[in-house]
Short mmCIF file of C-alpha atoms in Angstrom, two decimals:
data_model
loop_
_atom_site.label_atom_id
_atom_site.label_comp_id
_atom_site.label_asym_id
_atom_site.label_seq_id
_atom_site.Cartn_x
_atom_site.Cartn_y
_atom_site.Cartn_z
CA UNK R 16 -52.86 4.02 20.43
CA UNK R 17 -52.70 1.82 17.33
CA UNK R 18 -52.79 3.34 13.83
CA UNK R 19 -53.96 0.26 11.88
CA UNK R 20 -55.45 -2.15 14.40
CA UNK R 21 -56.69 -4.79 11.89
CA UNK R 22 -53.16 -5.22 10.53
CA UNK R 23 -51.09 -4.61 13.65
CA UNK R 24 -53.20 -6.88 15.85
CA UNK R 25 -53.99 -9.57 13.25
CA UNK R 26 -54.18 -13.20 14.28
CA UNK R 27 -50.73 -14.64 13.56
CA UNK R 28 -52.06 -17.52 11.45
CA UNK R 29 -53.99 -15.07 9.27
CA UNK R 30 -50.91 -12.86 9.03
CA UNK R 31 -48.83 -15.79 7.86
CA UNK R 32 -51.29 -16.51 5.07
CA UNK R 33 -51.19 -12.86 3.98
CA UNK R 34 -47.38 -12.82 4.10
CA UNK R 35 -47.27 -15.99 2.00
CA UNK R 36 -49.49 -14.52 -0.72
CA UNK R 37 -47.43 -11.33 -0.85
CA UNK R 38 -44.16 -13.27 -0.90
CA UNK R 39 -45.31 -15.42 -3.83
CA UNK R 40 -46.21 -12.29 -5.83
CA UNK R 41 -42.91 -10.62 -4.98
CA UNK R 42 -40.86 -13.62 -6.08
CA UNK R 43 -42.81 -13.82 -9.34
CA UNK R 44 -42.11 -10.14 -10.06
CA UNK R 45 -38.41 -10.11 -9.23
CA UNK R 46 -37.81 -13.29 -11.23
CA UNK R 47 -39.27 -11.74 -14.36
CA UNK R 48 -38.13 -8.12 -13.85
CA UNK R 49 -34.72 -8.23 -12.13
CA UNK R 50 -32.01 -10.16 -13.95
CA UNK R 51 -29.90 -10.29 -10.76
CA UNK R 52 -32.56 -12.35 -8.97
CA UNK R 53 -33.43 -14.45 -12.00
CA UNK R 54 -29.79 -15.51 -12.36
CA UNK R 55 -29.45 -16.16 -8.62
CA UNK R 56 -32.59 -18.30 -8.54
CA UNK R 57 -31.63 -20.19 -11.70
CA UNK R 58 -28.25 -20.93 -10.15
CA UNK R 59 -30.03 -22.41 -7.14
CA UNK R 60 -32.41 -24.34 -9.39
CA UNK R 61 -35.47 -22.44 -8.17
CA UNK R 62 -38.42 -21.18 -10.17
CA UNK R 63 -41.16 -18.87 -8.90
CA UNK R 64 -43.58 -21.82 -8.72
CA UNK R 65 -41.37 -23.44 -6.07
CA UNK R 66 -42.25 -20.66 -3.61
CA UNK R 67 -45.73 -21.34 -2.27
CA UNK R 68 -45.60 -19.56 1.08
CA UNK R 69 -43.50 -18.36 4.01
CA UNK R 70 -42.25 -21.90 4.69
CA UNK R 71 -40.34 -21.71 1.39
CA UNK R 72 -38.56 -18.46 2.30
CA UNK R 73 -35.26 -20.18 3.09
CA UNK R 74 -35.05 -21.54 -0.46
CA UNK R 75 -34.49 -17.99 -1.73
CA UNK R 76 -31.08 -16.36 -2.20
CA UNK R 77 -29.69 -13.71 0.12
CA UNK R 78 -29.08 -10.11 -0.92
CA UNK R 79 -26.21 -7.99 0.40
CA UNK R 80 -25.17 -4.36 0.28
CA UNK R 81 -22.43 -5.41 -2.14
CA UNK R 82 -25.07 -6.78 -4.52
CA UNK R 83 -26.75 -3.38 -4.57
CA UNK R 84 -23.44 -1.65 -5.23
CA UNK R 85 -22.54 -4.03 -8.04
CA UNK R 86 -25.86 -3.18 -9.69
CA UNK R 87 -25.39 0.57 -9.15
CA UNK R 88 -27.36 2.69 -9.75
CA UNK R 89 -30.66 1.17 -10.97
CA UNK R 90 -29.86 -2.45 -11.84
CA UNK R 91 -31.98 -3.88 -9.01
CA UNK R 92 -35.10 -1.88 -9.86
CA UNK R 93 -38.12 -4.01 -10.81
CA UNK R 94 -40.05 -1.26 -12.61
CA UNK R 95 -39.15 1.10 -15.49
CA UNK R 96 -37.75 4.48 -14.42
CA UNK R 97 -40.97 6.11 -15.63
CA UNK R 98 -42.68 4.57 -12.61
CA UNK R 99 -40.01 5.65 -10.10
CA UNK R 100 -41.09 8.91 -8.47
CA UNK R 101 -38.40 9.26 -5.77
CA UNK R 102 -34.79 8.21 -5.29
CA UNK R 103 -32.80 8.11 -2.08
CA UNK R 104 -29.23 6.92 -1.57
CA UNK R 105 -26.65 6.24 1.10
CA UNK R 106 -23.75 8.65 1.58
CA UNK R 107 -21.37 6.35 -0.25
CA UNK R 108 -18.57 6.84 2.31
CA UNK R 109 -17.70 3.13 2.10
CA UNK R 110 -17.90 2.78 -1.66
CA UNK R 111 -20.55 3.40 -4.26
CA UNK R 112 -23.82 4.61 -2.71
CA UNK R 113 -26.68 2.15 -2.39
CA UNK R 114 -29.54 3.59 -4.39
CA UNK R 115 -33.20 2.98 -3.58
CA UNK R 116 -36.23 3.91 -5.66
CA UNK R 117 -39.89 4.33 -4.78
CA UNK R 118 -43.04 4.17 -6.88
CA UNK R 119 -46.12 6.16 -5.82
CA UNK R 120 -47.44 3.05 -4.08
CA UNK R 121 -44.09 2.57 -2.29
CA UNK R 122 -44.33 6.13 -0.95
CA UNK R 123 -47.85 5.39 0.30
CA UNK R 124 -46.51 2.29 2.04
CA UNK R 125 -43.69 4.33 3.56
CA UNK R 126 -46.13 6.91 4.91
CA UNK R 127 -48.29 4.11 6.33
CA UNK R 128 -45.45 2.43 8.25
CA UNK R 129 -44.14 5.75 9.56
CA UNK R 130 -47.69 6.66 10.62
CA UNK R 131 -47.75 3.41 12.59
CA UNK R 132 -44.33 4.22 14.04
CA UNK R 133 -45.41 7.64 15.23
CA UNK R 134 -48.66 6.28 16.66
CA UNK R 135 -46.64 3.61 18.49
CA UNK R 136 -44.67 6.49 20.02
CA UNK R 137 -47.86 8.24 21.12
CA UNK R 138 -47.81 10.98 18.48
CA UNK R 139 -51.24 11.95 17.14
CA UNK R 140 -53.10 14.50 15.05
CA UNK R 141 -52.85 17.35 17.51
CA UNK R 142 -49.10 17.05 17.94
CA UNK R 143 -46.44 19.32 16.47
CA UNK R 144 -43.46 17.28 15.38
CA UNK R 145 -40.08 18.92 14.92
CA UNK R 146 -38.14 16.83 12.39
CA UNK R 147 -34.44 17.29 13.07
CA UNK R 148 -33.31 14.39 10.88
CA UNK R 149 -31.51 15.50 7.74
CA UNK R 150 -33.54 16.05 4.57
CA UNK R 151 -32.19 15.08 1.14
CA UNK R 152 -30.93 11.73 -0.15
CA UNK R 153 -30.86 10.46 3.45
CA UNK R 154 -34.20 8.79 4.19
CA UNK R 155 -34.65 10.12 7.74
CA UNK R 156 -36.14 13.58 7.19
CA UNK R 157 -38.54 12.96 4.31
CA UNK R 158 -39.51 9.53 5.63
CA UNK R 159 -40.73 10.90 8.95
CA UNK R 160 -42.15 13.97 7.23
CA UNK R 161 -44.80 12.21 5.10
CA UNK R 162 -45.75 9.76 7.85
CA UNK R 163 -46.33 12.74 10.17
CA UNK R 164 -48.57 14.41 7.62
CA UNK R 165 -50.50 11.16 7.14
CA UNK R 166 -51.57 11.13 10.77
CA UNK R 167 -52.42 14.82 10.53
CA UNK R 168 -49.70 16.10 12.87
CA UNK R 169 -48.22 19.55 12.30
CA UNK R 170 -44.79 19.13 10.71
CA UNK R 171 -41.89 21.46 11.54
CA UNK R 172 -39.28 20.44 8.92
CA UNK R 173 -36.20 22.15 10.36
CA UNK R 174 -33.78 19.32 9.31
CA UNK R 175 -30.55 18.60 11.22
CA UNK R 176 -28.19 20.97 13.04
CA UNK R 177 -28.70 24.69 13.78
CA UNK R 178 -29.18 24.03 17.48
CA UNK R 179 -29.94 27.63 18.42
CA UNK R 180 -32.83 27.66 15.95
CA UNK R 181 -34.00 24.23 17.09
CA UNK R 182 -34.32 25.51 20.63
CA UNK R 183 -36.06 28.68 19.51
CA UNK R 184 -38.67 26.63 17.60
CA UNK R 185 -39.13 24.24 20.50
CA UNK R 186 -40.12 27.29 22.53
CA UNK R 187 -41.97 29.45 19.99
CA UNK R 188 -43.77 26.71 18.02
CA UNK R 189 -44.40 24.64 21.15
CA UNK R 190 -43.27 21.38 19.53
CA UNK R 191 -44.63 18.34 21.35
CA UNK R 192 -42.51 15.70 19.58
CA UNK R 193 -39.02 15.65 18.14
CA UNK R 194 -37.42 13.22 15.69
CA UNK R 195 -33.61 13.07 15.58
CA UNK R 196 -30.66 10.90 16.54
CA UNK R 197 -30.42 10.10 20.28
CA UNK R 198 -26.98 11.71 20.54
CA UNK R 199 -28.37 14.94 19.12
CA UNK R 200 -31.21 14.82 21.64
CA UNK R 201 -28.65 14.79 24.42
CA UNK R 202 -26.77 17.64 22.80
CA UNK R 203 -30.00 19.61 22.70
CA UNK R 204 -30.54 18.86 26.40
CA UNK R 205 -27.08 20.18 27.23
CA UNK R 206 -27.64 23.27 25.12
CA UNK R 207 -30.91 23.95 26.93
CA UNK R 208 -29.10 23.68 30.23
CA UNK R 209 -26.34 26.04 29.09
CA UNK R 210 -28.96 28.59 28.09
CA UNK R 211 -30.73 28.25 31.42
CA UNK R 212 -33.92 26.91 29.80
CA UNK R 213 -35.97 24.52 31.92
CA UNK R 214 -37.07 21.53 29.74
CA UNK R 215 -40.27 21.36 31.77
CA UNK R 216 -41.17 24.79 30.43
CA UNK R 217 -41.31 23.26 26.92
CA UNK R 218 -44.31 21.34 25.58
CA UNK R 219 -42.12 18.45 24.41
CA UNK R 220 -43.46 15.06 25.50
CA UNK R 221 -41.84 12.43 23.26
CA UNK R 222 -38.76 11.84 21.10
CA UNK R 223 -38.53 9.43 18.15
CA UNK R 224 -34.91 8.38 17.98
CA UNK R 225 -32.99 6.21 15.51
CA UNK R 226 -30.21 6.12 12.87
CA UNK R 227 -27.54 5.13 15.38
CA UNK R 228 -27.07 2.57 18.18
CA UNK R 229 -27.92 3.70 21.71
CA UNK R 230 -28.18 2.12 25.12
CA UNK R 231 -30.78 1.89 27.86
CA UNK R 232 -28.59 4.19 29.98
CA UNK R 233 -28.67 6.75 27.19
CA UNK R 234 -32.45 6.46 27.09
CA UNK R 235 -32.66 7.14 30.82
CA UNK R 236 -30.41 10.17 30.46
CA UNK R 237 -32.47 11.60 27.58
CA UNK R 238 -35.75 11.02 29.41
CA UNK R 239 -34.43 12.59 32.59
CA UNK R 240 -32.81 15.61 30.96
CA UNK R 241 -35.51 16.43 28.42
CA UNK R 242 -38.45 15.24 30.57
CA UNK R 243 -39.85 13.19 27.69
CA UNK R 244 -40.48 9.57 26.69
CA UNK R 245 -37.70 8.32 24.39
CA UNK R 246 -38.86 5.87 21.73
CA UNK R 247 -36.47 3.74 19.69
CA UNK R 248 -37.18 3.24 15.99
CA UNK R 249 -35.38 1.14 13.37
CA UNK R 250 -35.14 1.38 9.63
CA UNK R 251 -32.70 1.10 6.78
CA UNK R 252 -32.93 2.60 3.35
CA UNK R 253 -32.49 -0.73 1.54
CA UNK R 254 -35.77 -1.92 3.09
CA UNK R 255 -37.67 1.40 3.06
CA UNK R 256 -36.07 3.92 5.50
CA UNK R 257 -37.51 4.75 8.93
CA UNK R 258 -40.68 2.76 9.62
CA UNK R 259 -39.42 -0.83 9.55
CA UNK R 260 -40.05 -1.24 13.28
CA UNK R 261 -40.78 0.84 16.36
CA UNK R 262 -41.18 0.60 20.11
CA UNK R 263 -44.57 1.26 21.64
CA UNK R 264 -45.15 2.99 24.98
CA UNK R 265 -44.17 -0.23 26.83
CA UNK R 266 -40.64 0.11 25.41
CA UNK R 267 -40.26 -3.66 25.32
CA UNK R 268 -38.79 -4.36 21.88
CA UNK R 269 -39.53 -2.88 18.47
CA UNK R 270 -42.64 -4.05 16.60
CA UNK R 271 -41.73 -5.08 13.04
CA UNK R 272 -44.44 -4.20 10.52
CA UNK R 273 -44.53 -7.74 9.23
CA UNK R 274 -47.28 -7.33 6.70
CA UNK R 275 -44.66 -5.38 4.69
CA UNK R 276 -41.31 -6.71 5.88
CA UNK R 277 -40.77 -10.42 6.51
CA UNK R 278 -38.14 -10.83 9.25
CA UNK R 279 -35.88 -13.75 10.09
CA UNK R 280 -32.62 -14.22 11.93
CA UNK R 281 -29.74 -16.35 10.68
CA UNK R 282 -26.42 -17.61 11.93
CA UNK R 283 -24.02 -15.22 10.12
CA UNK R 284 -21.47 -18.01 9.66
CA UNK R 285 -23.57 -21.01 8.59
CA UNK R 286 -26.36 -18.78 7.14
CA UNK R 287 -28.91 -21.18 8.66
CA UNK R 288 -32.14 -19.81 10.15
CA UNK R 289 -32.17 -19.23 13.90
CA UNK R 290 -35.17 -20.04 16.09
CA UNK R 291 -37.26 -17.23 17.58
CA UNK R 292 -35.68 -16.18 20.88
CA UNK R 293 -32.07 -16.79 19.85
CA UNK R 294 -29.63 -14.13 18.74
CA UNK R 295 -28.80 -13.94 15.05
CA UNK R 296 -28.27 -11.62 12.11
CA UNK R 297 -31.44 -9.81 11.11
CA UNK R 298 -32.64 -10.50 7.56
CA UNK R 299 -35.58 -8.86 5.78
CA UNK R 300 -37.63 -9.67 2.71
CA UNK R 301 -39.89 -6.91 1.44
CA UNK R 302 -43.23 -8.33 0.33
CA UNK R 303 -45.04 -5.31 -1.13
CA UNK R 304 -42.38 -2.99 -2.53
CA UNK R 305 -42.56 -2.27 -6.26
CA UNK R 306 -39.49 -0.28 -7.32
CA UNK R 307 -36.86 -2.08 -5.23
CA UNK R 308 -38.23 -5.36 -3.89
CA UNK R 309 -35.53 -7.19 -2.00
CA UNK R 310 -35.16 -10.84 -1.02
CA UNK R 311 -33.54 -11.88 2.27
CA UNK R 312 -31.45 -8.74 2.77
CA UNK R 313 -28.65 -9.32 5.26
CA UNK R 314 -28.67 -6.25 7.50
CA UNK R 315 -25.58 -7.44 9.46
CA UNK R 316 -27.36 -6.20 12.62
CA UNK R 317 -27.51 -8.74 15.45
CA UNK R 318 -30.72 -9.07 17.46
CA UNK R 319 -33.25 -11.45 19.03
CA UNK R 320 -36.84 -11.82 17.80
CA UNK R 321 -39.85 -12.43 20.05
CA UNK R 322 -43.30 -13.47 18.86
CA UNK R 323 -45.45 -13.29 21.98
CA UNK R 324 -48.24 -10.71 22.05
CA UNK R 325 -47.27 -7.31 23.48
CA UNK R 326 -49.16 -5.65 26.34
CA UNK R 327 -50.18 -2.95 23.86
CA UNK R 328 -52.25 -5.51 21.93
CA UNK R 329 -50.05 -5.73 18.85
CA UNK R 330 -49.35 -9.28 17.66
CA UNK R 331 -46.37 -8.30 15.48
CA UNK R 332 -42.95 -9.86 16.07
CA UNK R 333 -40.70 -7.65 18.18
CA UNK R 334 -36.94 -7.24 17.78
CA UNK R 335 -34.63 -6.37 20.66
CA UNK R 336 -32.32 -3.37 20.36
CA UNK R 337 -29.51 -4.38 18.02
CA UNK R 338 -26.53 -5.45 20.09
CA UNK R 339 -23.83 -5.38 17.46
CA UNK R 340 -22.93 -6.26 13.91
CA UNK R 341 -21.90 -9.46 12.18
CA UNK R 342 -19.30 -7.50 10.21
CA UNK R 343 -16.72 -5.00 11.45
CA UNK R 344 -18.66 -1.86 10.58
CA UNK R 345 -18.82 0.91 13.17
CA UNK R 346 -21.52 3.54 13.33
CA UNK R 347 -20.01 6.79 14.60
CA UNK R 348 -22.17 9.92 14.78
CA UNK R 349 -24.54 8.37 12.24
CA UNK R 350 -21.76 7.56 9.74
CA UNK R 351 -20.91 3.98 8.73
CA UNK R 352 -17.19 3.34 9.12
CA UNK R 353 -15.18 0.29 8.12
CA UNK R 354 -11.58 -0.20 9.37
CA UNK R 355 -10.61 -1.09 5.82
CA UNK R 356 -11.29 2.53 4.81
CA UNK R 357 -8.61 3.72 7.22
CA UNK R 358 -6.26 1.02 6.00
CA UNK R 359 -6.60 2.07 2.38
CA UNK R 360 -5.82 5.68 3.34
CA UNK R 361 -2.72 4.71 5.30
CA UNK R 362 -1.40 2.59 2.44
CA UNK R 363 -1.27 5.73 0.32
CA UNK R 364 0.91 7.67 2.78
CA UNK R 365 4.66 7.18 2.87
CA UNK R 366 6.20 6.46 6.27
CA UNK R 367 3.25 4.56 7.76
CA UNK R 368 3.26 0.88 8.72
CA UNK R 369 0.37 -1.50 8.00
CA UNK R 370 -0.54 -1.58 11.68
CA UNK R 371 -3.26 0.62 13.12
CA UNK R 372 -5.97 0.61 15.76
CA UNK R 373 -9.31 2.41 15.97
CA UNK R 374 -10.39 3.37 19.50
CA UNK R 375 -13.96 4.58 19.93
CA UNK R 376 -15.16 6.33 23.08
CA UNK R 377 -18.26 8.23 24.05
CA UNK R 378 -17.34 11.49 25.80
CA UNK R 379 -20.15 13.76 26.98
CA UNK R 380 -22.50 11.70 24.78
CA UNK R 381 -20.43 12.37 21.67
CA UNK R 382 -18.66 9.53 19.88
CA UNK R 383 -14.90 10.14 19.57
CA UNK R 384 -12.69 8.18 17.17
CA UNK R 385 -8.96 7.98 17.83
CA UNK R 386 -6.71 6.33 15.27
CA UNK R 387 -3.36 4.92 16.36
CA UNK R 388 -0.91 4.57 13.49
CA UNK R 389 2.51 2.96 13.55
CA UNK R 390 5.09 4.98 11.59
CA UNK R 391 8.76 4.62 10.69
CA UNK R 392 11.12 4.89 13.62
CA UNK R 393 12.95 7.78 11.95
CA UNK R 394 10.04 10.12 12.67
CA UNK R 395 10.68 9.75 16.39
CA UNK R 396 14.34 10.69 15.97
CA UNK R 397 13.60 13.59 13.60
CA UNK R 398 12.63 17.00 14.80
CA UNK R 399 9.13 17.37 16.25
CA UNK R 400 8.00 19.36 13.23
CA UNK R 401 8.21 16.27 10.98
CA UNK R 402 6.03 14.30 13.39
CA UNK R 403 3.47 17.09 13.55
CA UNK R 404 3.45 17.41 9.77
CA UNK R 405 2.81 13.69 9.30
CA UNK R 406 0.05 13.72 11.93
CA UNK R 407 -1.65 16.59 10.14
CA UNK R 408 -1.33 14.84 6.77
CA UNK R 409 -2.80 11.54 8.03
CA UNK R 410 -5.60 13.32 9.93
CA UNK R 411 -6.64 15.26 6.85
CA UNK R 412 -6.59 12.15 4.63
CA UNK R 413 -8.65 10.04 7.04
CA UNK R 414 -11.17 12.83 7.70
CA UNK R 415 -11.60 13.32 3.95
CA UNK R 416 -12.24 9.60 3.47
CA UNK R 417 -14.58 9.07 6.42
CA UNK R 418 -16.36 12.41 6.53
CA UNK R 419 -16.00 12.77 10.30
CA UNK R 420 -13.36 14.34 12.55
CA UNK R 421 -10.76 12.01 14.07
CA UNK R 422 -7.83 12.26 16.44
CA UNK R 423 -4.64 10.66 15.08
CA UNK R 424 -1.90 9.40 17.36
CA UNK R 425 1.40 8.30 15.82
CA UNK R 426 3.11 5.46 17.67
CA UNK R 427 6.46 3.72 17.34
CA UNK R 428 6.82 0.40 15.48
CA UNK R 429 5.58 -2.69 17.38
CA UNK R 430 3.45 -0.60 19.75
CA UNK R 431 0.19 -2.16 18.50
CA UNK R 432 -0.41 -5.71 19.64
CA UNK R 433 0.11 -8.35 16.95
CA UNK R 434 -2.25 -11.24 16.37
CA UNK R 435 -1.59 -14.65 14.85
CA UNK R 436 -5.16 -14.76 13.63
CA UNK R 437 -7.36 -11.93 12.46
CA UNK R 438 -5.84 -8.60 13.46
CA UNK R 439 -7.78 -6.69 16.07
CA UNK R 440 -8.45 -3.29 14.54
CA UNK R 441 -11.13 -1.86 16.81
CA UNK R 442 -11.56 -1.17 20.50
CA UNK R 443 -15.07 0.11 21.10
CA UNK R 444 -15.40 1.48 24.63
CA UNK R 445 -18.95 2.78 24.19
CA UNK R 446 -20.54 -0.33 25.78
CA UNK R 447 -23.48 -0.26 23.39
#
């Protein structure tokens, strides 16, 4: 099934012309309405007239998350606040939140791309979709919500958590689709098993999963345990939220809705464009957004793009599952974590050394973060109570900063391996 066949199956030469026209208009608007971009372009010696089509994309400046934070909260908006009808924002666990705004037209665009996403996944008018993404400033819940209504599906807006209720609604409301994180889908499967409920007795046929990295093995496990098809989706609030790209039933890469989001990959070190088919950092330019248009946004996600036509008939570029990040950010249970956050916490606590290690594991499909911290030798000669007290103090401080539970292990000085170059702060055993 294809929601918008003329756009999703467009001849690639025609699509490129359309993208070029939209890009030219976007550049014109941001130059005149967003001082950040005007200054950046002037610094590069570029004027809107220099951008005549997609071939000129690489002349434009990059945008980063830091740029959005420095212009917090509304400095990057290209329309007056009177035209902004919705605001979403990141959690702000790694600094100031990144704030995104939407005009009425932006919300229509968002519904359109989520409608395409759901149709890619096989969801249609007669389906009942249980939305177990969180509602609120997070884009997951409301993003999927309005796209579901656009295709005419029956929405069950239960939001995240409350597993007992989720299972009850799966049974009583006979949900045929569920949207949540893949790790929560597995948790649901285990809860069903514990309650002695056969997944085949449910009407569930498909899951739309995103907001965290997951593997092919995890997909197999979800499909086997829940007896459904597991579809991977990708989105980020800076670009629009869920609906940037989605797998179709062939599960062979995620179709990027290119008539709205212009993708490219770059070498994260040289910042030069990478050819199609080679791994690089994913970069997006929005070419229709009104409230928060964004030029060459560096997602930091690493992937490979493919431009051959899919078996489903769509001609859109596909992106492989993201295989990592070009920075040191970790995504743990849906929360973005930077090692530097832990470091700043430890620097505030007396008795700790500036040496630490984050060890991430996946146990029973749940991500576990263990933090090793070197502390003064005296703690190992003191009574055990002092060691326990310090462990509790550090655990509380890190959990408050990160917003997730952690296990802290205090180790003696020189336990953690030293490096002559960049210190190794993370061991990720999840094999994502």
